[in-house]
XYZ file of C-alpha atoms in Angstrom:
750
model
C -33.846 15.903 -61.027
C -36.930 14.118 -59.770
C -36.371 11.925 -56.711
C -38.226 8.691 -56.148
C -38.184 6.231 -53.310
C -36.653 2.778 -53.634
C -36.083 -0.003 -51.163
C -32.317 -0.439 -50.862
C -30.790 -3.298 -48.876
C -27.646 -3.112 -46.719
C -24.456 -4.499 -48.261
C -21.905 -4.132 -45.472
C -23.010 -7.152 -43.407
C -22.890 -9.277 -46.584
C -19.243 -8.424 -47.253
C -17.601 -8.841 -43.905
C -18.603 -11.897 -41.818
C -15.309 -13.735 -42.423
C -13.372 -10.881 -40.799
C -14.849 -11.221 -37.359
C -12.091 -13.545 -36.124
C -9.378 -10.938 -36.870
C -11.143 -7.637 -36.398
C -14.429 -6.624 -34.773
C -16.132 -5.877 -38.032
C -19.344 -7.649 -37.089
C -20.498 -4.236 -35.876
C -19.005 -2.323 -38.770
C -22.469 -1.283 -39.847
C -22.296 1.028 -36.834
C -18.901 2.342 -37.914
C -19.339 2.864 -41.647
C -21.938 4.907 -43.519
C -24.856 2.803 -44.671
C -24.145 1.504 -48.154
C -26.872 0.000 -50.311
C -27.387 -1.964 -53.511
C -30.109 -1.356 -56.024
C -32.011 -4.171 -57.713
C -29.240 -4.568 -60.313
C -26.594 -5.046 -57.639
C -24.896 -1.712 -58.227
C -23.666 0.346 -55.285
C -25.421 3.539 -54.372
C -23.537 6.608 -53.193
C -24.757 9.784 -51.616
C -25.493 12.585 -54.015
C -26.729 16.139 -53.835
C -29.619 17.283 -55.971
C -28.573 18.609 -59.359
C -31.354 21.156 -59.354
C -29.069 24.166 -59.183
C -32.015 26.492 -58.812
C -33.194 24.609 -55.729
C -31.465 25.932 -52.618
C -33.276 23.878 -50.014
C -30.386 21.392 -49.598
C -32.382 18.448 -50.877
C -29.812 15.608 -51.131
C -29.904 12.146 -52.643
C -28.141 8.834 -53.268
C -26.855 7.977 -56.693
C -25.279 5.133 -58.674
C -21.517 4.621 -58.787
C -21.778 2.674 -62.047
C -18.497 3.147 -63.948
C -20.040 2.639 -67.385
C -22.792 5.206 -67.596
C -24.181 8.320 -65.997
C -26.609 7.591 -63.176
C -30.219 7.359 -64.363
C -32.653 9.659 -62.629
C -34.743 6.670 -61.589
C -31.935 5.438 -59.297
C -32.203 8.151 -56.692
C -33.192 7.757 -53.054
C -33.348 10.355 -50.353
C -31.017 10.240 -47.392
C -32.419 11.443 -44.122
C -29.571 12.438 -41.813
C -26.770 13.866 -43.985
C -26.625 17.006 -46.095
C -24.206 16.918 -48.986
C -22.635 18.756 -51.870
C -21.213 17.031 -54.944
C -17.639 17.666 -56.047
C -17.647 20.438 -58.639
C -21.268 21.455 -58.148
C -21.004 24.141 -55.465
C -18.818 25.350 -52.586
C -18.947 23.396 -49.345
C -20.735 25.311 -46.610
C -21.152 24.753 -42.901
C -24.607 23.387 -43.640
C -23.151 20.500 -45.649
C -22.206 17.393 -43.696
C -20.318 15.645 -46.491
C -18.672 16.307 -49.847
C -19.319 13.585 -52.384
C -17.099 12.474 -55.259
C -18.656 13.364 -58.591
C -19.659 10.602 -60.972
C -16.942 11.688 -63.395
C -14.211 11.578 -60.742
C -15.328 8.198 -59.388
C -15.630 6.741 -62.882
C -11.920 7.297 -63.483
C -10.693 6.541 -59.942
C -8.559 3.550 -58.977
C -11.071 2.802 -56.209
C -14.362 4.050 -57.681
C -16.854 3.176 -54.939
C -17.401 2.283 -51.316
C -18.123 -1.277 -52.392
C -14.750 -1.620 -54.142
C -12.981 -0.224 -51.093
C -14.766 -2.662 -48.791
C -13.897 -5.600 -51.044
C -10.208 -4.652 -51.064
C -10.167 -3.840 -47.360
C -11.821 -7.161 -46.548
C -9.188 -9.013 -48.552
C -6.353 -7.113 -46.858
C -7.607 -7.952 -43.353
C -8.791 -11.490 -43.981
C -5.662 -12.520 -45.872
C -2.892 -9.940 -45.362
C -0.196 -12.319 -46.585
C -2.008 -12.886 -49.868
C -3.000 -9.247 -50.312
C 0.454 -7.743 -49.757
C 2.452 -10.494 -51.440
C 0.272 -10.066 -54.525
C 1.122 -6.371 -54.690
C 4.806 -6.951 -53.870
C 5.177 -9.621 -56.552
C 3.386 -7.794 -59.339
C 4.586 -4.214 -58.897
C 8.209 -4.435 -57.703
C 11.458 -6.076 -58.712
C 12.951 -8.705 -56.413
C 16.329 -10.269 -57.076
C 15.110 -13.140 -54.951
C 11.603 -13.826 -53.680
C 10.924 -14.235 -49.950
C 10.137 -17.635 -48.474
C 6.804 -19.194 -47.640
C 6.190 -16.839 -44.722
C 5.187 -13.353 -45.908
C 5.204 -11.803 -42.451
C 5.641 -12.598 -38.783
C 4.745 -10.463 -35.801
C 4.478 -10.181 -32.057
C 2.851 -6.981 -30.802
C 2.238 -8.276 -27.273
C 4.985 -7.572 -24.726
C 3.514 -10.294 -22.515
C 4.562 -12.885 -25.092
C 8.156 -11.783 -25.478
C 10.070 -9.163 -27.421
C 8.167 -7.068 -29.941
C 9.079 -8.188 -33.441
C 7.731 -7.340 -36.895
C 9.036 -8.767 -40.178
C 7.698 -8.543 -43.726
C 9.039 -10.322 -46.848
C 12.095 -11.556 -44.905
C 14.431 -13.429 -47.228
C 13.311 -11.364 -50.186
C 16.243 -9.596 -51.874
C 15.661 -6.208 -53.486
C 16.856 -2.573 -53.645
C 14.677 0.527 -53.287
C 16.854 2.706 -55.545
C 16.643 0.088 -58.305
C 12.858 0.032 -57.993
C 12.664 3.841 -58.009
C 14.915 4.359 -61.046
C 16.156 1.350 -63.057
C 12.791 -0.412 -63.039
C 11.001 2.714 -64.284
C 13.611 3.315 -66.964
C 13.255 -0.293 -68.120
C 9.496 0.328 -68.302
C 10.006 3.153 -70.813
C 10.184 6.180 -68.506
C 13.820 7.126 -69.224
C 12.875 10.484 -70.742
C 10.014 11.272 -68.355
C 10.659 14.202 -65.997
C 11.458 12.764 -62.577
C 12.195 16.059 -60.807
C 11.242 19.654 -61.375
C 13.157 22.002 -59.117
C 12.029 25.531 -58.318
C 14.437 27.902 -56.594
C 13.623 30.197 -53.700
C 14.286 33.032 -56.164
C 11.647 33.242 -58.934
C 13.062 32.559 -62.378
C 15.595 29.887 -61.409
C 14.644 26.272 -61.995
C 15.941 22.914 -63.253
C 14.744 19.471 -64.361
C 16.034 15.905 -64.363
C 14.608 12.990 -66.323
C 14.626 9.519 -64.830
C 17.719 8.555 -66.848
C 19.542 11.770 -65.869
C 18.616 11.236 -62.241
C 19.987 7.697 -62.305
C 23.290 8.962 -63.691
C 23.601 11.583 -60.948
C 22.721 9.019 -58.278
C 25.324 6.583 -59.579
C 28.063 9.231 -59.583
C 27.436 10.054 -55.927
C 27.129 6.373 -55.025
C 30.516 5.686 -56.595
C 32.035 8.613 -54.708
C 30.647 7.378 -51.394
C 32.112 3.941 -52.037
C 35.462 5.552 -52.806
C 35.616 7.161 -49.356
C 34.794 3.917 -47.610
C 30.998 3.889 -47.249
C 29.748 0.296 -47.282
C 26.522 -1.588 -46.780
C 25.074 -0.801 -43.348
C 27.168 2.339 -42.800
C 25.377 5.535 -41.790
C 25.471 8.785 -43.758
C 24.101 11.961 -42.161
C 22.444 14.326 -44.644
C 21.903 17.995 -43.749
C 20.650 19.474 -47.014
C 17.837 21.852 -47.983
C 15.345 21.123 -50.753
C 17.827 20.963 -53.601
C 17.773 18.114 -56.115
C 20.934 16.913 -54.402
C 18.820 15.850 -51.407
C 16.814 13.050 -53.088
C 19.927 12.237 -55.143
C 21.806 11.631 -51.890
C 19.018 9.543 -50.390
C 18.841 7.323 -53.466
C 22.628 7.013 -53.724
C 22.803 5.731 -50.150
C 20.119 3.177 -50.891
C 21.852 2.036 -54.063
C 24.915 0.910 -52.099
C 23.046 -0.319 -49.028
C 24.079 2.581 -46.790
C 21.640 3.865 -44.154
C 20.857 7.553 -44.520
C 19.847 9.780 -41.642
C 18.380 12.967 -43.089
C 18.344 15.826 -40.583
C 16.038 18.737 -41.333
C 18.238 21.676 -42.374
C 16.710 23.886 -39.732
C 17.847 21.984 -36.669
C 20.489 23.612 -34.518
C 24.095 22.459 -34.322
C 23.328 20.846 -30.950
C 20.485 18.801 -32.432
C 22.612 17.804 -35.412
C 25.472 16.784 -33.130
C 23.104 14.579 -31.098
C 22.196 12.665 -34.238
C 25.818 12.386 -35.386
C 26.877 10.995 -32.021
C 24.016 8.495 -32.007
C 24.475 6.942 -35.474
C 28.261 7.515 -35.982
C 28.226 8.305 -39.724
C 31.102 7.762 -42.150
C 30.203 10.963 -44.036
C 28.185 14.133 -43.460
C 26.693 15.728 -46.577
C 25.561 19.364 -46.585
C 25.660 22.575 -48.619
C 27.225 25.903 -47.796
C 23.998 27.915 -47.435
C 20.365 28.220 -48.474
C 17.915 31.069 -49.014
C 14.571 30.954 -47.241
C 12.656 33.925 -48.505
C 14.944 36.953 -48.166
C 17.014 35.295 -45.416
C 20.298 33.417 -45.930
C 20.905 30.438 -43.630
C 24.554 29.411 -43.329
C 24.214 25.642 -43.115
C 27.928 24.882 -43.320
C 28.561 26.973 -40.191
C 25.954 24.908 -38.340
C 27.581 21.674 -39.514
C 31.025 22.903 -38.487
C 29.787 23.582 -34.975
C 28.065 20.192 -34.827
C 31.213 18.362 -35.951
C 33.258 20.106 -33.252
C 30.612 19.195 -30.666
C 30.431 15.552 -31.753
C 34.248 15.261 -31.836
C 34.353 16.518 -28.257
C 31.996 13.662 -27.422
C 34.246 11.091 -29.059
C 32.681 10.815 -32.528
C 34.794 12.253 -35.356
C 33.713 12.435 -38.996
C 36.487 12.457 -41.591
C 34.489 13.625 -44.636
C 32.118 16.589 -44.965
C 30.914 16.672 -48.587
C 29.606 20.176 -49.288
C 27.481 21.296 -52.231
C 28.036 24.867 -53.397
C 24.599 26.468 -53.560
C 25.699 29.445 -55.649
C 22.380 31.302 -55.442
C 22.813 31.530 -51.678
C 26.582 31.806 -51.099
C 29.772 31.638 -53.168
C 32.427 29.142 -52.165
C 35.070 31.769 -51.459
C 32.896 33.099 -48.630
C 32.409 29.638 -47.105
C 34.406 28.631 -44.031
C 36.584 25.608 -44.796
C 38.585 22.912 -43.059
C 41.181 21.387 -45.368
C 41.402 17.621 -45.347
C 37.846 17.147 -44.093
C 35.707 19.441 -46.236
C 35.264 18.576 -49.918
C 33.287 20.446 -52.572
C 30.656 18.223 -54.188
C 31.154 19.874 -57.593
C 34.901 19.167 -57.510
C 34.656 15.399 -57.056
C 31.244 13.831 -57.686
C 30.901 14.676 -61.429
C 34.209 12.876 -62.116
C 32.810 9.470 -61.155
C 31.173 6.973 -63.569
C 27.463 7.345 -64.322
C 26.747 3.686 -63.651
C 27.013 1.885 -60.339
C 26.270 -1.696 -59.410
C 23.335 -2.239 -57.081
C 23.905 -3.598 -53.581
C 21.097 -6.104 -53.172
C 19.737 -6.219 -49.633
C 17.302 -8.278 -47.603
C 13.798 -6.923 -47.125
C 14.508 -6.624 -43.386
C 17.867 -4.866 -43.780
C 17.911 -1.281 -42.427
C 16.811 1.365 -44.928
C 17.014 4.681 -43.084
C 17.053 6.350 -39.689
C 14.853 9.326 -38.947
C 15.042 11.002 -35.570
C 11.891 12.311 -33.965
C 12.438 15.082 -31.457
C 10.108 15.443 -28.529
C 9.974 18.391 -26.172
C 12.125 16.499 -23.693
C 14.505 13.569 -23.721
C 16.892 12.123 -26.250
C 15.637 12.083 -29.884
C 14.274 8.719 -30.961
C 15.979 7.119 -33.977
C 13.089 5.510 -35.841
C 14.434 2.646 -37.951
C 12.647 1.556 -41.116
C 13.625 -1.492 -43.120
C 13.588 -2.086 -46.855
C 10.947 -4.356 -48.340
C 7.821 -3.590 -46.340
C 8.428 0.158 -46.380
C 8.934 0.098 -50.149
C 5.708 -1.784 -50.832
C 3.647 0.214 -48.336
C 4.715 3.740 -49.312
C 4.247 3.060 -52.997
C 0.801 1.536 -52.485
C -0.476 4.231 -50.141
C 0.719 6.974 -52.506
C -0.959 5.311 -55.469
C -4.398 4.909 -53.909
C -4.665 7.845 -51.491
C -3.896 10.348 -54.263
C -5.577 8.294 -57.017
C -2.299 8.604 -58.934
C -2.297 8.776 -62.752
C 0.782 8.585 -65.001
C 0.096 12.106 -66.249
C 0.085 13.696 -62.780
C 2.550 16.367 -61.660
C 2.902 15.969 -57.909
C 3.963 18.563 -55.345
C 4.351 17.875 -51.650
C 5.493 20.980 -49.762
C 7.187 18.961 -46.988
C 10.931 18.938 -46.466
C 12.794 15.645 -46.868
C 14.065 16.141 -43.325
C 10.689 14.831 -42.135
C 9.014 11.470 -42.782
C 6.585 13.075 -45.241
C 9.574 14.057 -47.372
C 10.863 10.497 -47.277
C 7.633 8.660 -48.007
C 5.746 11.199 -50.121
C 8.343 13.453 -51.718
C 10.881 10.817 -52.691
C 10.087 7.125 -52.356
C 6.327 6.704 -52.735
C 6.113 8.928 -55.835
C 9.272 7.607 -57.515
C 8.290 3.998 -56.966
C 5.217 4.880 -59.046
C 7.270 6.644 -61.730
C 5.783 10.033 -60.872
C 6.916 13.521 -61.850
C 7.795 15.344 -58.614
C 8.200 19.035 -57.871
C 10.791 20.204 -55.334
C 10.611 23.769 -54.038
C 13.595 25.224 -52.209
C 12.056 28.336 -50.717
C 9.412 29.786 -48.453
C 5.771 29.296 -49.503
C 4.942 32.997 -49.105
C 7.991 34.440 -50.868
C 8.064 36.913 -52.516
C 4.338 37.087 -51.705
C 1.588 34.724 -50.475
C 0.679 33.812 -54.062
C 3.935 31.919 -54.696
C 2.408 28.456 -54.234
C -0.248 29.061 -56.850
C 2.217 30.686 -59.213
C 4.248 27.453 -59.000
C 1.111 25.329 -59.448
C 0.298 27.167 -62.685
C 3.900 27.147 -63.931
C 4.298 23.373 -63.682
C 0.623 22.414 -64.136
C 0.614 20.684 -60.734
C -2.250 18.189 -60.425
C -1.735 16.859 -56.864
C -0.913 19.333 -54.084
C -0.101 17.940 -50.610
C 0.576 20.307 -47.711
C 0.106 20.973 -43.982
C -2.858 22.614 -42.205
C -0.507 25.248 -40.770
C 0.326 26.415 -44.295
C -3.335 26.296 -45.303
C -4.305 28.502 -42.359
C -1.413 30.860 -42.990
C -2.387 31.345 -46.649
C -6.034 31.578 -45.640
C -5.132 34.468 -43.351
C -3.458 36.331 -46.231
C -6.729 36.457 -48.164
C -8.384 34.849 -51.174
C -7.010 37.386 -53.649
C -3.536 35.791 -53.560
C -5.136 32.510 -54.638
C -7.765 33.626 -57.122
C -5.345 35.700 -59.201
C -3.959 32.374 -60.454
C -5.755 29.753 -62.530
C -5.040 26.514 -60.552
C -7.100 24.662 -63.165
C -4.551 21.846 -63.310
C -5.262 20.809 -59.697
C -7.060 17.481 -59.420
C -6.453 16.224 -55.845
C -5.486 18.107 -52.680
C -3.933 16.614 -49.565
C -3.411 17.493 -45.900
C -0.722 16.137 -43.564
C 0.874 16.765 -40.189
C -2.022 17.419 -37.819
C -5.824 17.374 -37.843
C -7.168 20.059 -40.171
C -10.019 22.063 -38.699
C -13.250 22.126 -40.752
C -13.109 25.837 -41.596
C -9.584 25.505 -43.019
C -10.677 22.338 -44.845
C -13.557 24.229 -46.508
C -11.297 27.139 -47.499
C -8.767 24.714 -48.972
C -11.567 22.939 -50.833
C -13.571 25.974 -51.941
C -10.892 28.555 -52.695
C -7.749 26.603 -53.581
C -9.486 23.674 -55.241
C -12.395 25.606 -56.690
C -14.810 23.095 -55.084
C -13.742 20.433 -57.585
C -10.767 18.711 -55.888
C -11.223 16.068 -53.180
C -8.925 16.392 -50.158
C -6.922 13.395 -48.970
C -6.774 14.294 -45.279
C -4.157 11.754 -44.218
C -3.361 10.510 -40.727
C -0.074 8.690 -40.166
C 3.218 9.032 -38.283
C 6.994 8.834 -38.652
C 6.687 5.416 -37.052
C 4.009 4.064 -39.410
C 5.973 4.799 -42.589
C 2.854 5.627 -44.581
C -0.817 6.542 -44.473
C -2.939 4.683 -41.916
C -6.307 6.439 -42.071
C -7.100 8.377 -45.230
C -9.848 9.110 -47.715
C -9.705 7.396 -51.090
C -10.819 10.296 -53.308
C -13.180 8.428 -55.598
C -14.752 6.162 -53.005
C -15.830 7.881 -49.807
C -17.987 10.922 -49.077
C -15.757 13.304 -47.132
C -16.566 15.071 -43.894
C -14.463 18.240 -43.511
C -11.820 17.563 -40.855
C -12.191 13.772 -40.758
C -9.484 11.355 -41.946
C -12.383 8.957 -42.778
C -11.439 5.234 -42.854
C -8.400 2.945 -42.561
C -6.118 2.138 -45.461
C -5.836 -1.446 -46.659
C -4.336 -3.760 -44.059
C -4.712 -1.281 -41.194
C -6.855 -2.245 -38.202
C -7.404 0.839 -36.034
C -9.193 0.473 -32.726
C -10.242 3.019 -30.130
C -9.690 1.885 -26.545
C -10.459 3.299 -23.146
C -7.894 3.876 -20.374
C -8.007 0.174 -19.482
C -7.348 -0.928 -23.048
C -10.880 -2.143 -23.712
C -11.966 -1.727 -27.341
C -14.874 0.643 -27.841
C -17.536 0.058 -30.470
C -19.698 2.473 -32.377
C -19.681 6.189 -31.608
C -16.920 6.842 -29.062
C -13.737 8.670 -28.091
C -10.509 7.308 -26.656
C -6.960 6.260 -27.409
C -6.108 5.272 -30.968
C -4.297 1.945 -31.287
C -3.584 -0.457 -34.128
C -3.752 -4.217 -33.889
C -1.708 -6.450 -36.174
C 1.241 -5.146 -38.154
C 1.370 -3.561 -41.595
C 4.333 -3.607 -44.026
C 5.409 0.016 -43.417
C 5.707 -0.276 -39.627
C 9.034 0.739 -38.081
C 10.979 -2.113 -36.553
C 12.764 -0.518 -33.599
C 14.346 2.606 -32.152
C 17.988 2.572 -33.127
C 20.068 1.228 -30.270
C 17.152 1.272 -27.837
C 14.676 -1.550 -28.422
C 13.567 -1.342 -24.783
C 12.400 2.250 -25.289
C 10.632 1.102 -28.477
C 8.640 -1.468 -26.522
C 8.000 0.793 -23.539
C 6.787 3.765 -25.593
C 4.658 2.061 -28.210
C 3.623 -1.401 -26.987
C 3.515 -1.499 -23.178
C 0.721 1.087 -22.640
C -1.828 -1.284 -24.242
C -0.375 -4.809 -24.607
C -1.266 -6.451 -27.902
C -1.584 -3.146 -29.725
C 0.627 -0.491 -31.275
C -0.210 2.655 -29.300
C -0.174 5.701 -31.563
C -0.099 8.287 -28.776
C -3.054 10.032 -30.426
C -6.606 10.526 -29.317
C -9.439 9.739 -31.705
C -13.199 9.955 -31.943
C -15.429 7.837 -34.161
C -18.795 9.289 -35.083
C -22.093 7.491 -35.647
C -21.262 7.052 -39.340
C -17.906 5.435 -38.598
C -15.698 8.374 -39.580
C -12.456 8.856 -37.614
C -11.632 12.280 -36.151
C -8.101 12.678 -34.813
C -7.953 14.878 -31.738
C -4.173 15.282 -31.445
C -1.585 13.831 -29.108
C -2.990 12.487 -25.878
C -0.287 14.402 -24.066
C -2.007 17.459 -25.554
C -5.081 16.721 -23.448
C -6.020 19.155 -20.692
C -7.784 17.850 -17.598
C -10.073 20.675 -16.464
C -12.067 19.865 -13.320
C -12.145 16.217 -14.355
C -13.058 16.956 -17.967
C -10.478 15.681 -20.463
C -10.348 18.198 -23.301
C -8.230 17.772 -26.437
C -6.336 20.938 -27.319
C -7.080 20.334 -30.997
C -10.815 20.434 -30.274
C -10.555 23.847 -28.602
C -8.288 25.125 -31.378
C -10.790 24.009 -33.996
C -13.571 25.879 -32.235
C -11.475 29.054 -32.001
C -10.467 29.081 -35.674
C -14.085 28.591 -36.687
C -14.576 32.178 -35.521
C -14.539 34.375 -38.658
C -12.010 36.777 -37.118
C -9.548 34.115 -35.921
C -6.817 33.094 -38.365
C -4.965 30.635 -36.165
C -4.915 29.343 -32.620
C -2.747 27.162 -30.409
C -3.958 25.892 -27.042
C -1.886 24.630 -24.098
C -2.644 23.669 -20.529
C -1.461 25.594 -17.461
C -1.684 24.859 -13.772
C -4.881 26.103 -12.102
C -5.439 26.193 -8.348
C -9.095 25.215 -8.583
C -9.501 23.282 -11.839
C -6.201 21.413 -11.789
C -5.467 22.677 -15.276
C -6.648 25.731 -17.133
C -6.931 26.405 -20.855
C -4.503 28.962 -22.279
C -5.110 29.997 -25.896
C -2.735 31.834 -28.212
C -4.839 33.507 -30.909
C -3.839 35.211 -34.161
C -6.628 37.385 -35.617
C -7.186 37.630 -39.361
C -5.392 40.407 -41.212
C -6.783 43.846 -40.378
C -8.541 42.789 -37.165
C -7.313 44.412 -33.959
C -7.194 42.872 -30.518
C -10.141 43.929 -28.388
C -12.101 42.921 -25.345
C -15.126 42.414 -27.564
C -13.206 39.926 -29.738
C -11.898 38.117 -26.669
C -15.426 37.627 -25.332
C -16.672 36.554 -28.738
C -13.941 33.900 -29.047
C -14.723 32.504 -25.614
C -18.422 32.441 -26.449
C -17.665 30.495 -29.630
C -15.878 27.795 -27.624
C -18.646 27.687 -25.025
C -21.231 27.311 -27.771
C -19.406 24.633 -29.764
C -17.952 22.558 -26.921
C -19.337 23.714 -23.591
C -18.641 26.124 -20.778
C -16.050 23.762 -19.262
C -13.864 24.217 -22.371
C -13.853 28.021 -22.350
C -10.278 29.396 -22.377
C -9.132 30.953 -19.121
C -6.716 33.191 -20.992
C -6.617 34.569 -24.541
C -3.051 35.556 -25.391
C -2.905 37.746 -28.505
C -0.304 36.475 -30.975
C 0.740 38.426 -34.093
C 2.276 35.093 -35.130
C 2.917 31.671 -33.603
C 6.402 30.192 -33.116
C 6.861 27.728 -35.967
C 9.718 25.696 -37.311
C 10.714 26.270 -40.904
C 8.581 23.260 -41.818
C 5.499 25.039 -40.424
C 5.144 23.020 -37.213
C 4.016 25.019 -34.180
C 6.563 24.688 -31.372
C 4.146 24.093 -28.522
C 6.964 23.497 -26.047
C 7.792 27.204 -26.277
C 4.133 28.171 -25.878
C 3.823 26.074 -22.720
C 6.821 27.816 -21.181
C 5.465 31.277 -22.066
C 2.042 30.388 -20.661
C 3.643 29.148 -17.415
C 5.940 32.222 -17.337
C 8.952 29.897 -17.271
C 10.871 32.234 -19.537
C 14.273 30.987 -18.418
C 13.360 27.492 -19.660
C 12.460 28.283 -23.274
C 15.268 26.064 -24.555
C 16.615 26.032 -28.106
C 14.611 28.297 -30.417
C 17.113 28.273 -33.302
C 14.890 26.028 -35.414
C 12.125 28.644 -35.525
C 11.442 30.326 -38.833
C 11.353 33.638 -36.954
C 12.830 33.523 -33.426
C 11.653 37.124 -32.919
C 8.097 35.831 -32.552
C 8.980 34.584 -29.061
C 9.935 38.075 -27.875
C 6.683 39.457 -29.299
C 4.637 36.882 -27.396
C 6.465 37.572 -24.141
C 5.765 41.305 -24.464
C 2.066 40.612 -25.076
C 1.713 38.187 -22.162
C -0.214 40.627 -19.998
C -2.151 42.389 -22.757
């Protein structure tokens, strides 16, 4: 392709002047990549040269015209970024950005930077109009809200923190997930595919079948006294009965509290005592890989514990998971314990909807920190419904033909927003997988992708790095041709893992929606839109519609342009949580008092010269070394960029001279042995990429890292091992393999 020079003119300043009174977008040209128009008014996007024989990384702009392929005359060189186009070639370390292909953008819901900016401008300039338009056109409301779409106070200096969206609007999330889709002609569409831990066992439910199952459980719950506003604790693995239970609670206005079926009995009891449920729902056991986990035993212990603390539960509904454990081998308490299969199928397959206000409670989800009482994050109905559905639709560029698989467990917020509610509100076909992602071998994920023709695959960086460590051969033996969009969630993904995910799993043809959000936000806050933005490996890119992220310094002063600091959000968004259950004071103190007028995310963030956001992890995961504040995620990213490092976790330890030292747990790639040479090479990598001040004081060899069954690294345990506080390790029952802790202790002085 021959490149010629043209004289483009900036578009960003033309789009955004009206926003300056709400959001400092007057300087957005310093925050966003330069976008131009050609003489015909069409937007120009970055593009790599199509001369496949030319390996000199000569990169160009190109048209994002949705009606025709870009003419060769509309090409202009870009000076400071190197790029590769989706589907053209693998992403290498020499490439700064990965660009959406013309074909992908042509079919995308948001096909260009210009379209994104137009929608974003509308969402910030007129949030009431933007969100009410979506809420009115895409959801069913028994009664519309009043004249006021939302009200907010995010400033503790002006009184109590309060956020409300669509108050007075009457709706039901279950109705919108199921009945509305059935009425739209999706009765016979597959709603759920279910894949067992054991290969060869699976099941399906259509939307009409799912509704029937939900109604039967809803009727049962009503029969045992569950009413609107009552709590139901759910301790289930990834069986179809888990989303069925969540939807059944919503149908009758009950508030579910799903507890990840990996938490200990003590943790479960804490949550039971806090929300005082009418019913606990569980199953007798589950298989995770070759291991059987006896969930009913854990629940029994939790119910004894909670009763000793004054909270008794009269009904424990238990599903018999026959592939894991037969009922005759299950411990039982007559009068309290009831087999799901014995009662639920006897109830009618239709159930009246309990219509609720948009601001009525929807669910509780407890976040557990390393210390202190778990926080019961409370989400309400209307705003959460609208926000999760909209974020799912645009961040994954959802099509009606997609088969969607999120590997998260419904015990976490990702399983609420992006396994169950966001997808179902869009009428999607969802895959649930019960088992371990590497069972019976590390190729299981891609075997499942091929079996169900999965098109959207959403997972965590920890799983990506784990599969990366096992080698490409477990991926490439499968086709994966159905994949269209990949996604990352849970923590910042380091660039080397991003490139492996893109190149090997996606075959260099699938954009990655690297999403940043939290339990508290309800849905995506900063995320790529696959057809619109060039992607930088490891960056969450730009804010979603209606989200106003700012980076502030320690005094709360907003920083412009290229900078690093504390990530906050100003103004509310529909998916925001409303309080911490029973502790509104803690809600205000934790999230709104640190920087009055803002929601404080607790995360650090950098913004580069092109406006891209780079999350650096929790600010409490910042190490202060001789006055230098160093994000642990930054050091970890440098370590895993080493070709012989599969995974790393960094914590701070006390240091007599520096204040704090850097302590790194490192897992080498398969087949690489620990050695002094490797240790020096890893330290040199960090010194080279970050600086001498960031060099780890200690490299602790780790055959594996302590992770929960959801794949989250338990850094609390690592901190105690690093500090040699071995008598303070705390509860390690939620680890996928508690034996890892003993291994790490033995290797402490290696």
